[in-house]
Amino acid sequence: GSPDTRHRSTTCAMPSHTRSETALSSAPLQSPAVVAQQLSDLLLAFPSAAAEGVQWEVLSNKYEERYNVRLDVQALGHSSALAAATTLLWEVLRIVDKQDTDNPVVGIADALALAPRPGLLGCWPSLYQSLCQIVLENGVPDGTPPVSAVSCGSTVRSCSLLLSQVRPLLERYWHVNFDESGLGFLNEVGTFVRLKK
């Protein structure tokens, strides 16, 4: 008989090109709603978006690299990058620095940074908040005397938690789809960095 090929996979080697070696797509302009959603998701991949922000040029270059489409703010009906950011990212935007209207520094709103979004480390504050809660509620006091927290008038105890207990607790406290094996982020210049155990 003939071999069963239903489960055979084929790989196809694609030529490796940098953005400068290939022309960006001159495909029809995407709708502003699609561009806005793609930019929002991309901005959430930058942990710095929750703190010091991301330069528009870095976000724009990463957008063009990921979607192979030129991000033309004028074609989208905006006079500057600042105007485009304000309009396209209005649901998630926090303007960090608007001095350079062609390259503003943009970030995500605090409320969004505090919402769990697996795989998007722009929401690291929500992950940090859950980790603190996990350790306080499930950790074992390590015998260190409590430290006085002057700013809030309370004492803080020191707790320990085995690292092997963290993942299942993150799935329960933070998000059911937490998966550390695929964690990565875009650094300040847009380079992808994979987290290692």
C-alpha positions in Angstrom: 0.0 0.0 0.0 0.9 3.6 -0.2 2.2 5.4 2.8 -0.2 7.5 4.9 0.6 11.1 4.2 -2.2 12.7 6.2 0.2 13.6 9.1 3.3 14.4 7.1 4.3 18.0 7.3 6.3 19.9 4.8 8.6 22.8 5.5 9.3 25.5 3.0 12.4 27.6 3.5 11.6 31.3 3.0 14.4 33.6 2.0 15.6 35.8 4.8 15.3 39.4 4.0 15.6 42.5 6.2 13.0 45.2 5.8 15.6 47.3 3.9 16.2 44.5 1.4 12.6 44.1 0.4 10.0 46.7 -0.5 7.2 47.2 1.9 3.9 46.1 0.5 2.0 48.5 -1.6 -1.2 46.7 -0.8 -4.4 48.7 -0.4 -4.5 50.8 2.7 -5.8 48.9 5.7 -8.8 50.4 7.5 -7.9 52.7 10.5 -9.7 50.3 12.8 -7.4 47.4 11.7 -4.3 49.5 12.0 -5.4 50.8 15.4 -5.9 47.2 16.7 -2.6 46.0 15.3 -0.7 49.0 16.8 -2.4 48.5 20.2 -1.4 44.8 20.3 2.1 45.7 19.2 2.4 48.4 21.8 1.4 45.9 24.5 4.4 43.7 23.5 6.8 46.4 24.9 7.2 46.2 28.7 8.5 49.8 28.5 5.0 50.9 27.3 3.9 50.6 30.9 6.7 52.8 32.3 8.9 55.2 30.2 7.1 54.6 26.9 8.1 53.7 23.4 9.2 56.1 20.7 6.7 56.3 17.8 9.5 55.6 15.3 10.3 52.3 17.1 6.7 51.3 17.1 6.2 52.3 13.5 9.3 50.4 12.3 8.2 47.3 14.2 4.7 47.6 12.7 6.1 47.8 9.2 8.4 44.8 9.9 5.6 42.7 11.4 2.9 43.5 8.8 5.1 44.3 5.8 3.0 47.4 5.2 4.2 51.0 5.4 2.6 52.9 8.2 1.8 56.2 6.4 0.2 58.6 8.8 -0.7 61.1 6.1 -2.5 58.4 4.1 -4.5 57.6 7.2 -5.6 61.2 7.4 -3.2 62.5 10.1 -0.9 65.5 10.0 1.7 64.1 12.3 2.7 61.0 14.2 1.3 62.5 17.4 -2.1 63.1 15.7 -2.0 59.5 14.4 -1.1 58.1 17.8 -3.8 60.1 19.6 -6.4 59.0 17.2 -5.4 55.4 16.5 -4.4 54.5 20.0 -7.0 56.5 21.9 -8.4 53.5 23.8 -5.0 52.5 25.2 -2.8 55.6 24.9 -0.8 57.4 27.5 1.3 60.2 26.0 4.7 60.2 27.7 6.4 62.9 25.7 4.7 65.0 22.9 7.5 67.5 22.4 8.5 65.9 19.0 5.2 65.6 17.1 6.9 63.4 14.5 8.3 61.0 17.1 6.2 61.2 20.3 6.9 58.7 23.1 3.7 56.7 23.7 2.7 54.3 26.5 -0.3 52.4 27.6 -2.9 53.6 30.1 -2.4 52.5 33.7 -5.7 50.6 33.7 -4.6 48.5 30.7 -1.2 47.8 32.2 -3.0 46.4 35.3 -5.2 44.0 33.2 -3.9 40.5 32.6 -3.0 39.9 29.0 -1.0 36.6 28.5 1.9 36.9 26.1 1.9 40.7 26.2 4.4 41.9 28.7 3.4 45.6 28.4 1.0 44.3 31.1 3.8 43.3 33.4 2.4 45.5 36.3 -0.6 43.1 36.4 1.7 40.1 36.5 3.8 41.8 39.3 0.6 42.6 41.3 -0.5 38.9 41.0 3.0 37.6 42.0 2.9 39.8 45.1 -0.5 38.5 46.1 0.6 34.9 45.4 3.6 35.2 47.7 1.7 37.0 50.5 -1.2 34.5 50.4 0.8 31.3 49.7 4.3 31.9 50.8 5.9 30.7 54.0 7.3 33.3 56.4 11.0 33.0 56.2 11.8 33.9 59.8 13.0 37.4 59.1 11.6 40.0 61.5 8.8 42.2 59.9 10.0 45.5 58.5 8.1 48.7 59.2 6.7 50.3 56.1 6.8 53.9 57.1 4.8 55.2 54.1 1.7 53.1 54.8 2.1 52.8 58.6 2.1 49.0 58.6 4.6 46.2 58.8 5.7 44.0 55.9 6.7 40.4 56.4 9.1 38.5 54.3 7.8 35.3 52.7 9.3 32.6 50.5 7.7 30.5 47.8 9.1 27.6 45.8 9.5 28.6 42.1 7.8 25.3 41.1 4.6 26.5 42.8 4.5 29.8 40.9 3.1 28.6 37.5 0.0 26.9 38.8 -0.7 29.8 41.1 -0.3 32.3 38.3 -2.8 30.3 36.2 -5.2 30.6 39.1 -4.5 34.2 40.3 -3.5 36.0 37.1 -4.7 34.2 33.9 -5.7 30.7 33.1 -3.7 30.8 29.8 -0.4 31.7 31.5 2.4 29.9 29.7 6.0 30.8 30.6 7.4 28.8 27.7 6.5 31.4 25.1 7.2 34.5 27.1 9.1 37.2 25.2 8.9 40.9 24.7 10.1 43.8 22.5 12.9 45.9 24.1 13.2 49.7 23.8 14.6 49.4 20.2 12.1 46.8 19.1 14.2 43.7 19.2 12.4 40.6 20.3 13.9 39.0 23.5 12.7 35.6 24.7 12.6 35.0 28.4 14.6 32.0 29.6 13.9 29.9 32.6 
